[in-house]
Structures are given as C-alpha cells and as structure tokens.
Amino acid sequence: HSILPALAFSLDMFAKTASSFGVNEVLLASVLGSVVFSIFACQPLVIVGVTGPITVFNYTVYDIITPRGTNYFAFMCWIGLWSMLMHWGLAITNACNGVTYVTRFSCDIFGFYVAFIYLQKGIQVLTRQWPNGEPAAYLSITVALLVLGAAYLCGVIGGSTLFQRYVRKFIEDYGTPLSIVFFTGFVHIGRMQGVALETLPTSKAFFPTQDRGWFIHFWDIDVGDVFIAIPFAILLTILFYFDHNVSALIAQGTEFPLRKPAGFHWDIFLLGLTTGVAGLLGIPFPNGLIPQAPFHTNSLCVTRQVTDESETGAEKGHTTRVVDHVVEQRVSNLAQGILTLGTMSGPLLIVLHLIPQGVLAGLFFVMGVQALEGNGITLKMVYLAKDRSLTAASHPLSRVQRKAAVWYFVALELVGFGATFAITQTIAAIGFPVFILLLIPVRTFLLPKYFTRDELSILDAPTASPFTMESVGGNYGEEVDNLHGATSNNERPG
C-alpha cells in the first residue's frame, strides 16, 4: 500500500519538474521516512512517505523558482533546512497542543481534498497520453477504469460474507497490487500488443534521476535566495504540522482500541530531522500518509465475533465483528521500508519500468475512491440523499433535531474543500496550507455560533480517543477526570 502511491507520485513529479524528481528519489524518501519513524517515533503505526500535497508543493516551487535561474535543488535544500529548525521550534514550544482543536470537521475536509487531488492526478496522467496517438490514449483510459473496477470489487468482496474470512482478507489487502500486476501484463494480449504505451520512467539503480550526486551542494545559490526560501519553509512547516498530525490522529482514531500512548511533540521533532536530511539528499520531503496510515492500523486489528443480545425474532443470534485489540509494533513499518529500498535495485527497477502510465492513472483513481468512501463528508451526503422512510432511526445523524443543520454543516465543509482545491489550481497553490490551517479556528470559534453543542457533538466528533489526546491536553470540549479516568464529554462522539 505504501510503494504504489509513491510510484504514482514519482510519475507526476517527473513530468512537472523536468525530471528533477523520479522513481529513485521518491522511493528513497519513503525508505527514509519509514526507517526513521519505525525505529525512533512514538507513533510507529503512522506510515510516512511522499504525499499528494507535497507533490503539489514541489512542482509549484519549481514553477516559481526556475524562471529566475535559481538552482532548484539548492533552493529546496534550504527550504528543508529552514523548515527543520521551524519543526524543532514547534516541538520545543509544545505547539502540538494545538492538535486538541483538530476535530473531524478539518480532518474530513483535508481528506476530501486529498482524495480529489488523487482523482485529478489520475486524469492528468491520462491527458498526457494523447501525443502518443488515439489508440494509446483510449487504451490507457480503458485500462485505468478496469484497474479501478477490479480494485474496487476486491474491496467489496473484503467487506462481504463471501468465502472464508482469510480468503476475504487476502483479496481485500492484496487486490490492488495484484490488479496492477495483472493489467501490466493485460496490455500485451492480442492486438493491444501493437499499441505503444508510455510506461513509468525509471533511472539507474540507486542513482538519482538526473546526473548528480546524492548530496546537494546547497552553497551553489545566491545569499538572497537563501532568505527567499524562508517563506516557502513556513508554508511547508504549516502543511506538515497539519498533515502529519492529522495522519497521526486518523491512524489512532476512536475506532482503534490502542494501548500505547501517543507522542505528537517528539514525532514533529523527528519530522523536522527527516525534512532537513531529505533536503540535503535532494529527495521529496516525506510526512504522514493519508489514507495509508489508517489502512496500516486497520490491517493490524485483531477482531472477534460478538452476538448482538438486543436482536429479537428473526434477527436473533445475529453476530457482528468488533475490534478486540490492535497489534502495536514497529516491525511492519520497518519491513515495508527495507523492502521499498530493495525496489531501487536494477532488476526490480526493470520490472517497475514495465508498468503502463494508464495503470498508474487507475491507481490514482483507486486511492481517490478509497479515500472518498470512508470520508465523513461523503457519508453525510449519502445520508442526506437516502429515502427517509428507509433510513434507520438509530442512525447517528437522525438524532439531529434540526434537519437543516446537517445540510448547513455539509455545505460549510464543501465550501472549505472548494476554497482549498481552487487555490491549488493556481500559481498561488503554494499557499494552500494556510487555507487548511484556517479551518481549525473556523470550527472552534465560528461554528458554535450557528450550531448547538448537541448538534456539534453528533456532526463533528473528536478524531481520536481521550487516551490518544492525553499528551496534548485532551480533546476540545472534553474534560478528563484524571482521578477516575472517566471522561465528561460535552461534545460526545455521535
């Protein structure tokens, strides 16, 4: 689940930064993130790698800086070094205590934004296939949609009652990578073999994409440009402060019964370190991945069957699957990091080079649809679209007395998403982290003026449990009684 998005993003950055970043840079960034965070982090369940927002950041900086004749890698290195100091400042001053104000409202908008970035990237990859001729373009579109359909079907089977549980689990976990493998070979069947398709561009094993070393000569830059990098570093730090902490919150969400405490401050310090090192190596800056981080925690859940005692009549004896505990360890994150390093070797790079770009576009669609499916905005919109007479009275949103409140809340979330997505389409895309950060005070100070406390407790539950949030002062609106460990919840999860 970690390497596939990395490959897709490497294609996007390769095309938009004149091959400054390619497969090897993105793979090395994933290795750096996973090895450092699996061994040293307080929250090793959080998968760290190259994300959609940092891809947007990288090519926007490229578009702004290269026309000035500035050395791109040296400039990115200075952004990384300045940002490293800023991250350390955030860690030392306990700035992560601000995470207490992050609720589902801002998490869902950000998740919705990331999902649409994935979908947009998939469409952009397909639009780049037209110069290769109509047959190549139409075959790429067909294969992309088939990859989406196959991977989605695997997810449906995983959540169904078909087959034995271990078979379902295998199909759900490995359906997407197996779909990529199948459709990479599929395009060579019959007449399709004669269609010349663009594939994933790769370079020499363990070497950078461009003809350069792994260490950036950060002194090959004007002194003025060193200081011009500061505002860019501020924007990067804002992005990582929000993105990484939200990834950590969602990976340790209320649905996961975790036993080991969180540690936001130390992890933001570590993130500063990896940001500085990534700058010196000339690779994309890694940070917490959405939706891969919660997928990782979900895959470590041990479940058990429970009989629902409240059921009567024909439904009696109906069982539901509940999460018993989570296998909290560092091995899985470290193992996938080491395996990712192996993909930078010659034989495996040759295999990666076989993947058609249309298949990677399909992978972007899969990630986008998966991120949308579990998103709170999507779930609320589905609820609003349902036939009222067929909606269960036990549905949490049915407890909202003022039905218009649900419509207003969803409308506000969509406005927040629209503003963030719109700015990403302009040269001002570099400023989108500011929009994302502004969602937090909007939720904290403006929403209580228009929604009652009871409405907000149903519409906007805390992201993580009080146990996870303890190190940053608990959830906003919750009072934790330390003597008894009980939670008096003013804004109780719905």
Short mmCIF file of C-alpha atoms in Angstrom, two decimals:
data_model
loop_
_atom_site.label_atom_id
_atom_site.label_comp_id
_atom_site.label_asym_id
_atom_site.label_seq_id
_atom_site.Cartn_x
_atom_site.Cartn_y
_atom_site.Cartn_z
CA HIS A 1 0.00 0.00 0.00
CA SER A 2 2.96 2.34 0.55
CA ILE A 3 5.08 1.83 -2.57
CA LEU A 4 2.22 2.07 -5.11
CA PRO A 5 1.25 5.70 -4.29
CA ALA A 6 4.98 6.56 -4.26
CA LEU A 7 5.32 5.25 -7.83
CA ALA A 8 2.25 7.20 -8.96
CA PHE A 9 3.56 10.45 -7.41
CA SER A 10 7.02 9.90 -8.90
CA LEU A 11 5.42 9.89 -12.37
CA ASP A 12 3.58 13.13 -11.58
CA MET A 13 6.69 14.95 -10.29
CA PHE A 14 8.87 13.55 -13.11
CA ALA A 15 6.52 15.18 -15.64
CA LYS A 16 6.10 18.51 -13.80
CA THR A 17 9.64 19.21 -12.54
CA ALA A 18 11.51 18.39 -15.79
CA SER A 19 12.63 15.03 -14.32
CA SER A 20 14.19 16.62 -11.20
CA PHE A 21 12.39 14.00 -9.10
CA GLY A 22 11.91 10.44 -10.35
CA VAL A 23 11.25 6.95 -9.01
CA ASN A 24 14.54 6.60 -7.07
CA GLU A 25 14.10 9.93 -5.23
CA VAL A 26 10.53 9.09 -4.20
CA LEU A 27 11.48 5.54 -3.15
CA LEU A 28 14.42 6.82 -1.07
CA ALA A 29 12.14 9.40 0.62
CA SER A 30 9.72 6.56 1.52
CA VAL A 31 12.63 4.49 2.92
CA LEU A 32 13.95 7.45 4.95
CA GLY A 33 10.52 8.12 6.45
CA SER A 34 9.65 4.53 7.30
CA VAL A 35 13.06 3.55 8.75
CA VAL A 36 13.40 6.67 10.94
CA PHE A 37 9.79 6.63 12.16
CA SER A 38 9.52 2.86 12.69
CA ILE A 39 12.64 2.82 14.91
CA PHE A 40 12.56 6.19 16.71
CA ALA A 41 8.99 7.54 16.60
CA CYS A 42 6.46 7.49 19.45
CA GLN A 43 3.77 6.67 16.87
CA PRO A 44 5.27 3.96 14.61
CA LEU A 45 1.84 2.98 13.27
CA VAL A 46 1.87 6.16 11.15
CA ILE A 47 3.12 5.37 7.64
CA VAL A 48 5.45 8.15 6.45
CA GLY A 49 6.14 8.75 2.77
CA VAL A 50 5.54 11.08 -0.19
CA THR A 51 2.03 12.57 -0.23
CA GLY A 52 -0.19 14.37 -2.76
CA PRO A 53 0.10 17.80 -1.08
CA ILE A 54 3.94 17.70 -1.07
CA THR A 55 3.85 16.81 -4.78
CA VAL A 56 1.80 19.97 -5.40
CA PHE A 57 4.25 21.94 -3.21
CA ASN A 58 7.32 20.64 -5.10
CA TYR A 59 6.18 21.45 -8.62
CA THR A 60 4.70 24.81 -7.60
CA VAL A 61 8.09 25.82 -6.13
CA TYR A 62 9.66 24.59 -9.39
CA ASP A 63 7.30 26.79 -11.46
CA ILE A 64 8.06 29.86 -9.31
CA ILE A 65 11.83 29.45 -8.87
CA THR A 66 13.31 28.02 -12.09
CA PRO A 67 12.31 31.00 -14.33
CA ARG A 68 14.53 33.15 -12.03
CA GLY A 69 17.52 30.93 -12.85
CA THR A 70 17.78 29.68 -9.23
CA ASN A 71 19.30 26.23 -8.60
CA TYR A 72 16.15 24.19 -7.80
CA PHE A 73 17.80 21.50 -5.66
CA ALA A 74 19.83 24.01 -3.63
CA PHE A 75 16.68 26.09 -3.07
CA MET A 76 14.66 23.01 -1.98
CA CYS A 77 17.54 22.08 0.34
CA TRP A 78 17.37 25.49 2.05
CA ILE A 79 13.57 25.12 2.38
CA GLY A 80 14.24 21.78 4.11
CA LEU A 81 16.91 23.19 6.43
CA TRP A 82 14.84 26.25 7.46
CA SER A 83 11.79 24.03 7.91
CA MET A 84 13.82 21.63 10.08
CA LEU A 85 14.59 24.48 12.50
CA MET A 86 10.92 25.54 12.48
CA HIS A 87 9.77 21.97 13.23
CA TRP A 88 12.20 21.83 16.14
CA GLY A 89 10.84 25.16 17.38
CA LEU A 90 7.29 23.72 17.24
CA ALA A 91 8.42 20.64 19.18
CA ILE A 92 10.30 22.60 21.87
CA THR A 93 7.40 25.03 22.43
CA ASN A 94 4.80 22.19 22.67
CA ALA A 95 2.97 23.67 19.67
CA CYS A 96 1.34 20.28 19.00
CA ASN A 97 -1.01 21.08 21.89
CA GLY A 98 -2.96 22.88 19.17
CA VAL A 99 -3.93 19.42 17.86
CA THR A 100 -6.55 19.38 20.62
CA TYR A 101 -8.65 21.74 18.43
CA VAL A 102 -8.47 19.45 15.37
CA THR A 103 -11.84 17.69 15.01
CA ARG A 104 -13.42 15.60 12.25
CA PHE A 105 -14.50 18.87 10.54
CA SER A 106 -11.00 19.85 9.43
CA CYS A 107 -9.83 16.21 9.05
CA ASP A 108 -12.73 15.36 6.73
CA ILE A 109 -12.22 18.47 4.59
CA PHE A 110 -8.50 17.71 4.28
CA GLY A 111 -9.21 14.03 3.50
CA PHE A 112 -11.77 15.08 0.86
CA TYR A 113 -9.19 17.48 -0.65
CA VAL A 114 -6.50 14.75 -0.78
CA ALA A 115 -9.00 12.35 -2.43
CA PHE A 116 -9.76 14.87 -5.18
CA ILE A 117 -6.05 15.58 -5.68
CA TYR A 118 -5.65 11.82 -6.35
CA LEU A 119 -8.55 11.81 -8.83
CA GLN A 120 -7.22 14.92 -10.58
CA LYS A 121 -3.71 13.44 -10.84
CA GLY A 122 -5.21 10.32 -12.49
CA ILE A 123 -6.99 12.46 -15.09
CA GLN A 124 -3.80 14.50 -15.70
CA VAL A 125 -1.79 11.30 -16.35
CA LEU A 126 -4.41 10.21 -18.93
CA THR A 127 -4.43 13.61 -20.68
CA ARG A 128 -0.65 13.26 -21.20
CA GLN A 129 -1.23 10.09 -23.29
CA TRP A 130 -2.78 11.86 -26.32
CA PRO A 131 0.55 12.79 -28.01
CA ASN A 132 1.18 9.01 -28.38
CA GLY A 133 -1.87 8.67 -30.64
CA GLU A 134 -5.55 7.90 -30.11
CA PRO A 135 -5.19 4.10 -29.71
CA ALA A 136 -2.68 4.57 -26.85
CA ALA A 137 -4.84 7.24 -25.18
CA TYR A 138 -8.07 5.22 -25.37
CA LEU A 139 -6.34 2.01 -24.22
CA SER A 140 -4.85 3.93 -21.25
CA ILE A 141 -8.31 5.24 -20.29
CA THR A 142 -9.83 1.74 -20.58
CA VAL A 143 -7.07 0.13 -18.50
CA ALA A 144 -7.29 2.89 -15.84
CA LEU A 145 -11.05 2.29 -15.43
CA LEU A 146 -10.53 -1.51 -15.38
CA VAL A 147 -7.90 -1.16 -12.61
CA LEU A 148 -10.36 0.99 -10.63
CA GLY A 149 -13.18 -1.54 -11.17
CA ALA A 150 -11.04 -4.56 -10.24
CA ALA A 151 -9.56 -2.95 -7.10
CA TYR A 152 -12.99 -1.65 -6.01
CA LEU A 153 -14.51 -5.13 -6.49
CA CYS A 154 -11.77 -6.59 -4.27
CA GLY A 155 -12.75 -4.07 -1.56
CA VAL A 156 -16.43 -5.05 -1.91
CA ILE A 157 -15.55 -8.76 -1.55
CA GLY A 158 -13.45 -7.91 1.54
CA GLY A 159 -16.48 -6.35 3.23
CA SER A 160 -18.93 -9.07 2.15
CA THR A 161 -19.83 -12.51 3.55
CA LEU A 162 -18.39 -14.42 0.58
CA PHE A 163 -15.69 -17.08 1.05
CA GLN A 164 -13.74 -17.85 4.23
CA ARG A 165 -12.51 -14.89 6.28
CA TYR A 166 -8.81 -15.39 5.44
CA VAL A 167 -9.66 -15.50 1.70
CA ARG A 168 -11.68 -12.27 2.01
CA LYS A 169 -8.84 -10.62 3.96
CA PHE A 170 -6.28 -11.65 1.32
CA ILE A 171 -8.44 -10.29 -1.53
CA GLU A 172 -9.05 -7.02 0.35
CA ASP A 173 -5.38 -6.47 1.29
CA TYR A 174 -3.71 -7.60 -1.94
CA GLY A 175 -6.41 -6.90 -4.54
CA THR A 176 -4.96 -3.54 -5.60
CA PRO A 177 -1.31 -4.64 -6.09
CA LEU A 178 -2.45 -7.81 -7.88
CA SER A 179 -4.68 -5.68 -10.15
CA ILE A 180 -1.61 -3.56 -11.03
CA VAL A 181 0.39 -6.72 -11.86
CA PHE A 182 -2.46 -8.24 -13.91
CA PHE A 183 -3.17 -5.14 -16.01
CA THR A 184 0.55 -4.52 -16.61
CA GLY A 185 0.52 -7.86 -18.45
CA PHE A 186 -3.04 -7.44 -19.81
CA VAL A 187 -1.99 -4.67 -22.25
CA HIS A 188 0.23 -7.19 -24.09
CA ILE A 189 -2.66 -9.51 -25.03
CA GLY A 190 -3.80 -9.75 -28.68
CA ARG A 191 -3.98 -6.57 -30.73
CA MET A 192 -3.18 -4.44 -27.67
CA GLN A 193 0.42 -5.61 -28.01
CA GLY A 194 0.80 -3.43 -31.10
CA VAL A 195 -0.19 -0.24 -29.19
CA ALA A 196 2.87 1.67 -27.94
CA LEU A 197 2.05 2.72 -24.37
CA GLU A 198 4.07 5.13 -22.21
CA THR A 199 5.41 3.36 -19.10
CA LEU A 200 6.77 4.51 -15.73
CA PRO A 201 10.13 6.25 -16.37
CA THR A 202 12.99 4.79 -14.27
CA SER A 203 16.73 5.51 -13.98
CA LYS A 204 19.93 3.70 -12.97
CA ALA A 205 19.75 1.57 -9.80
CA PHE A 206 20.41 3.51 -6.56
CA PHE A 207 21.31 6.68 -8.54
CA PRO A 208 19.42 9.99 -8.79
CA THR A 209 17.27 10.55 -11.88
CA GLN A 210 19.42 13.46 -13.07
CA ASP A 211 23.19 13.30 -13.49
CA ARG A 212 24.12 14.44 -9.97
CA GLY A 213 25.25 13.04 -6.62
CA TRP A 214 23.02 12.23 -3.63
CA PHE A 215 24.45 15.18 -1.65
CA ILE A 216 23.16 18.63 -2.66
CA HIS A 217 25.68 21.48 -2.99
CA PHE A 218 23.49 23.88 -1.04
CA TRP A 219 26.14 26.60 -1.24
CA ASP A 220 25.63 26.94 -5.04
CA ILE A 221 22.98 29.62 -4.57
CA ASP A 222 22.72 33.41 -4.09
CA VAL A 223 22.57 34.60 -0.48
CA GLY A 224 19.29 36.39 -1.30
CA ASP A 225 17.70 33.12 -2.41
CA VAL A 226 18.66 31.50 0.92
CA PHE A 227 16.37 34.02 2.64
CA ILE A 228 13.68 33.83 -0.07
CA ALA A 229 13.40 30.16 0.96
CA ILE A 230 12.14 31.18 4.45
CA PRO A 231 8.51 31.99 3.48
CA PHE A 232 8.37 28.72 1.49
CA ALA A 233 9.72 26.89 4.56
CA ILE A 234 6.99 28.49 6.71
CA LEU A 235 4.32 27.18 4.30
CA LEU A 236 5.93 23.72 4.28
CA THR A 237 6.02 23.69 8.09
CA ILE A 238 2.32 24.68 8.28
CA LEU A 239 1.48 21.89 5.82
CA PHE A 240 3.47 19.26 7.74
CA TYR A 241 2.20 20.45 11.13
CA PHE A 242 -1.36 19.85 9.94
CA ASP A 243 -0.86 16.94 7.53
CA HIS A 244 1.39 14.81 9.76
CA ASN A 245 -0.61 15.39 12.95
CA VAL A 246 -3.90 14.67 11.16
CA SER A 247 -2.38 11.44 9.73
CA ALA A 248 -1.34 10.50 13.28
CA LEU A 249 -4.83 11.32 14.63
CA ILE A 250 -6.65 9.30 11.95
CA ALA A 251 -4.20 6.37 12.31
CA GLN A 252 -5.02 6.39 16.06
CA GLY A 253 -8.72 7.15 15.60
CA THR A 254 -11.52 6.43 18.04
CA GLU A 255 -12.31 3.16 16.19
CA PHE A 256 -8.94 1.63 17.18
CA PRO A 257 -8.61 0.40 20.83
CA LEU A 258 -4.94 1.37 21.29
CA ARG A 259 -3.00 0.67 24.49
CA LYS A 260 0.25 2.53 23.85
CA PRO A 261 0.17 6.32 24.28
CA ALA A 262 0.75 8.88 21.52
CA GLY A 263 3.66 11.31 21.28
CA PHE A 264 3.00 14.24 18.94
CA HIS A 265 5.81 16.59 20.08
CA TRP A 266 8.67 14.10 19.63
CA ASP A 267 7.32 12.99 16.25
CA ILE A 268 7.20 16.56 14.92
CA PHE A 269 10.85 16.91 16.05
CA LEU A 270 11.71 13.73 14.11
CA LEU A 271 9.78 15.03 11.08
CA GLY A 272 11.98 18.14 11.17
CA LEU A 273 15.05 15.92 11.10
CA THR A 274 13.83 13.88 8.08
CA THR A 275 12.84 17.14 6.31
CA GLY A 276 16.39 18.52 6.70
CA VAL A 277 18.01 15.23 5.61
CA ALA A 278 15.65 14.95 2.61
CA GLY A 279 16.67 18.48 1.58
CA LEU A 280 20.38 17.57 1.74
CA LEU A 281 19.77 14.41 -0.33
CA GLY A 282 17.66 16.21 -2.95
CA ILE A 283 14.57 13.99 -2.44
CA PRO A 284 10.90 14.92 -1.75
CA PHE A 285 10.11 15.67 1.91
CA PRO A 286 8.26 12.68 3.47
CA ASN A 287 5.44 13.01 6.01
CA GLY A 288 2.37 11.14 7.32
CA LEU A 289 0.30 9.46 4.62
CA ILE A 290 -3.48 9.65 4.28
CA PRO A 291 -5.16 7.17 3.71
CA GLN A 292 -2.24 4.70 4.07
CA ALA A 293 -1.66 5.44 7.80
CA PRO A 294 -5.18 4.41 8.94
CA PHE A 295 -5.09 1.47 6.46
CA HIS A 296 -1.94 0.27 8.26
CA THR A 297 -3.60 0.41 11.70
CA ASN A 298 -6.70 -1.25 10.28
CA SER A 299 -4.63 -4.13 8.90
CA LEU A 300 -3.18 -4.71 12.41
CA CYS A 301 -6.60 -5.02 14.08
CA VAL A 302 -7.49 -8.37 15.67
CA THR A 303 -11.26 -8.86 15.53
CA ARG A 304 -13.75 -11.25 17.14
CA GLN A 305 -17.40 -12.18 16.58
CA VAL A 306 -19.95 -10.86 19.09
CA THR A 307 -23.61 -11.90 19.28
CA ASP A 308 -25.97 -8.93 19.39
CA GLU A 309 -28.09 -9.53 22.53
CA SER A 310 -30.54 -6.74 21.66
CA GLU A 311 -31.76 -8.51 18.49
CA THR A 312 -35.13 -10.30 18.66
CA GLY A 313 -37.21 -12.51 16.38
CA ALA A 314 -35.68 -13.46 13.02
CA GLU A 315 -32.59 -11.32 13.71
CA LYS A 316 -31.78 -13.15 16.97
CA GLY A 317 -28.33 -14.69 17.05
CA HIS A 318 -27.02 -12.16 14.51
CA THR A 319 -23.27 -11.65 15.04
CA THR A 320 -21.15 -8.57 14.41
CA ARG A 321 -17.39 -8.31 14.13
CA VAL A 322 -15.73 -5.98 16.66
CA VAL A 323 -12.09 -4.96 17.05
CA ASP A 324 -10.64 -6.73 20.08
CA HIS A 325 -7.18 -5.12 20.04
CA VAL A 326 -4.50 -3.70 17.72
CA VAL A 327 -1.09 -5.38 17.31
CA GLU A 328 1.02 -2.32 18.12
CA GLN A 329 4.61 -2.86 16.94
CA ARG A 330 7.40 -1.30 14.85
CA VAL A 331 8.26 -4.26 12.60
CA SER A 332 5.66 -3.83 9.81
CA ASN A 333 6.60 -0.18 9.16
CA LEU A 334 10.34 -1.01 9.18
CA ALA A 335 9.88 -4.10 6.97
CA GLN A 336 7.99 -2.21 4.26
CA GLY A 337 10.71 0.49 4.36
CA ILE A 338 13.51 -2.06 3.85
CA LEU A 339 11.54 -3.81 1.09
CA THR A 340 10.99 -0.44 -0.60
CA LEU A 341 14.79 0.07 -0.60
CA GLY A 342 15.06 -3.24 -2.47
CA THR A 343 12.87 -1.89 -5.29
CA MET A 344 15.65 0.62 -6.11
CA SER A 345 17.80 -2.32 -7.32
CA GLY A 346 18.36 -2.93 -11.04
CA PRO A 347 16.14 -6.00 -11.62
CA LEU A 348 13.15 -4.53 -9.76
CA LEU A 349 13.51 -1.14 -11.49
CA ILE A 350 13.25 -3.00 -14.82
CA VAL A 351 10.00 -4.57 -13.56
CA LEU A 352 8.67 -1.15 -12.42
CA HIS A 353 9.53 0.27 -15.86
CA LEU A 354 7.03 -2.19 -17.38
CA ILE A 355 4.03 -0.56 -15.62
CA PRO A 356 2.00 1.45 -18.17
CA GLN A 357 1.10 5.01 -17.17
CA GLY A 358 -2.59 4.18 -17.73
CA VAL A 359 -2.35 1.57 -14.94
CA LEU A 360 -0.84 4.22 -12.62
CA ALA A 361 -3.71 6.57 -13.52
CA GLY A 362 -6.05 3.77 -12.44
CA LEU A 363 -4.10 3.51 -9.18
CA PHE A 364 -4.69 7.26 -8.56
CA PHE A 365 -8.43 6.65 -9.12
CA VAL A 366 -8.38 3.69 -6.68
CA MET A 367 -6.70 5.80 -3.95
CA GLY A 368 -9.12 8.67 -4.58
CA VAL A 369 -12.22 6.47 -4.38
CA GLN A 370 -10.91 4.66 -1.26
CA ALA A 371 -10.24 7.99 0.46
CA LEU A 372 -13.70 9.30 -0.53
CA GLU A 373 -15.57 6.17 0.60
CA GLY A 374 -14.70 6.44 4.28
CA ASN A 375 -14.76 10.24 4.40
CA GLY A 376 -17.21 11.94 6.77
CA ILE A 377 -18.39 14.41 4.11
CA THR A 378 -19.26 11.54 1.73
CA LEU A 379 -21.08 9.65 4.49
CA LYS A 380 -23.15 12.74 5.41
CA MET A 381 -24.01 13.37 1.74
CA VAL A 382 -25.10 9.73 1.35
CA TYR A 383 -27.29 10.12 4.46
CA LEU A 384 -28.92 13.27 3.03
CA ALA A 385 -29.58 11.50 -0.30
CA LYS A 386 -31.26 8.49 1.36
CA ASP A 387 -35.00 7.78 1.34
CA ARG A 388 -36.12 8.99 4.80
CA SER A 389 -38.61 6.14 5.21
CA LEU A 390 -35.81 3.57 4.68
CA THR A 391 -33.24 5.26 6.94
CA ALA A 392 -32.75 3.54 10.30
CA ALA A 393 -33.90 5.60 13.27
CA SER A 394 -30.72 4.51 15.06
CA HIS A 395 -28.56 6.37 12.50
CA PRO A 396 -26.45 8.92 14.48
CA LEU A 397 -27.43 11.81 12.17
CA SER A 398 -31.13 11.03 12.77
CA ARG A 399 -30.58 12.34 16.32
CA VAL A 400 -30.05 15.89 14.98
CA GLN A 401 -33.34 17.68 15.77
CA ARG A 402 -32.86 20.50 13.24
CA LYS A 403 -32.51 18.69 9.87
CA ALA A 404 -31.29 21.89 8.17
CA ALA A 405 -28.23 21.77 10.47
CA VAL A 406 -26.89 18.68 8.63
CA TRP A 407 -27.33 20.47 5.26
CA TYR A 408 -25.60 23.64 6.54
CA PHE A 409 -22.74 21.64 8.05
CA VAL A 410 -22.09 19.68 4.83
CA ALA A 411 -22.37 22.91 2.79
CA LEU A 412 -19.70 24.55 5.02
CA GLU A 413 -17.41 21.53 4.62
CA LEU A 414 -17.82 21.66 0.83
CA VAL A 415 -17.05 25.41 0.79
CA GLY A 416 -13.87 24.75 2.80
CA PHE A 417 -12.89 21.97 0.40
CA GLY A 418 -13.74 24.10 -2.66
CA ALA A 419 -11.58 27.02 -1.48
CA THR A 420 -8.59 24.74 -0.78
CA PHE A 421 -8.95 22.87 -4.07
CA ALA A 422 -9.45 26.07 -6.10
CA ILE A 423 -6.24 27.71 -4.82
CA THR A 424 -4.32 24.53 -5.73
CA GLN A 425 -5.22 25.10 -9.41
CA THR A 426 -3.38 28.46 -9.50
CA ILE A 427 0.24 29.63 -9.13
CA ALA A 428 -0.82 30.55 -5.57
CA ALA A 429 -1.11 26.78 -4.86
CA ILE A 430 1.88 27.21 -2.56
CA GLY A 431 -0.46 28.94 -0.08
CA PHE A 432 -2.97 26.12 0.29
CA PRO A 433 -1.61 25.02 3.73
CA VAL A 434 -2.79 28.37 5.13
CA PHE A 435 -6.37 27.64 3.99
CA ILE A 436 -6.21 24.20 5.63
CA LEU A 437 -4.90 25.64 8.91
CA LEU A 438 -7.67 28.31 8.94
CA LEU A 439 -10.28 25.52 9.15
CA ILE A 440 -9.31 24.92 12.80
CA PRO A 441 -10.25 28.40 14.18
CA VAL A 442 -13.36 28.40 11.94
CA ARG A 443 -14.51 25.20 13.67
CA THR A 444 -13.50 26.36 17.17
CA PHE A 445 -14.88 29.92 17.14
CA LEU A 446 -17.43 30.33 14.32
CA LEU A 447 -19.35 27.05 14.18
CA PRO A 448 -20.58 27.16 17.83
CA LYS A 449 -22.37 30.45 16.95
CA TYR A 450 -24.59 28.68 14.38
CA PHE A 451 -24.84 25.14 15.75
CA THR A 452 -25.85 23.99 19.23
CA ARG A 453 -23.45 21.94 21.36
CA ASP A 454 -25.64 18.84 20.92
CA GLU A 455 -25.66 19.25 17.13
CA LEU A 456 -21.87 19.60 17.00
CA SER A 457 -21.40 16.56 19.25
CA ILE A 458 -23.20 14.46 16.59
CA LEU A 459 -21.98 16.22 13.42
CA ASP A 460 -18.38 16.68 14.49
CA ALA A 461 -16.99 14.05 16.84
CA PRO A 462 -13.35 14.16 18.04
CA THR A 463 -10.92 12.38 15.71
CA ALA A 464 -9.02 10.38 18.34
CA SER A 465 -9.86 8.96 21.77
CA PRO A 466 -9.09 10.87 25.01
CA PHE A 467 -6.30 8.33 25.66
CA THR A 468 -4.50 9.29 22.41
CA MET A 469 -5.06 13.01 23.02
CA GLU A 470 -3.86 13.00 26.62
CA SER A 471 -0.35 14.24 25.76
CA VAL A 472 -1.76 17.35 24.04
CA GLY A 473 -4.33 18.25 26.71
CA GLY A 474 -7.28 16.07 25.66
CA ASN A 475 -9.95 16.61 23.01
CA TYR A 476 -11.54 20.05 22.55
CA GLY A 477 -14.77 20.20 24.57
CA GLU A 478 -13.93 17.15 26.69
CA GLU A 479 -12.98 17.25 30.33
CA VAL A 480 -10.94 14.29 31.54
CA ASP A 481 -11.22 13.41 35.21
CA ASN A 482 -7.69 12.23 36.00
CA LEU A 483 -8.68 10.78 39.37
CA HIS A 484 -11.11 8.27 37.93
CA GLY A 485 -10.01 8.21 34.29
CA ALA A 486 -13.60 9.00 33.32
CA THR A 487 -14.49 11.37 30.52
CA SER A 488 -17.14 14.01 30.98
CA ASN A 489 -17.85 14.75 27.34
CA ASN A 490 -19.51 18.00 26.38
CA GLU A 491 -19.11 17.22 22.68
CA ARG A 492 -19.55 13.47 22.78
CA PRO A 493 -18.87 11.38 19.63
CA GLY A 494 -22.10 10.53 17.83
#
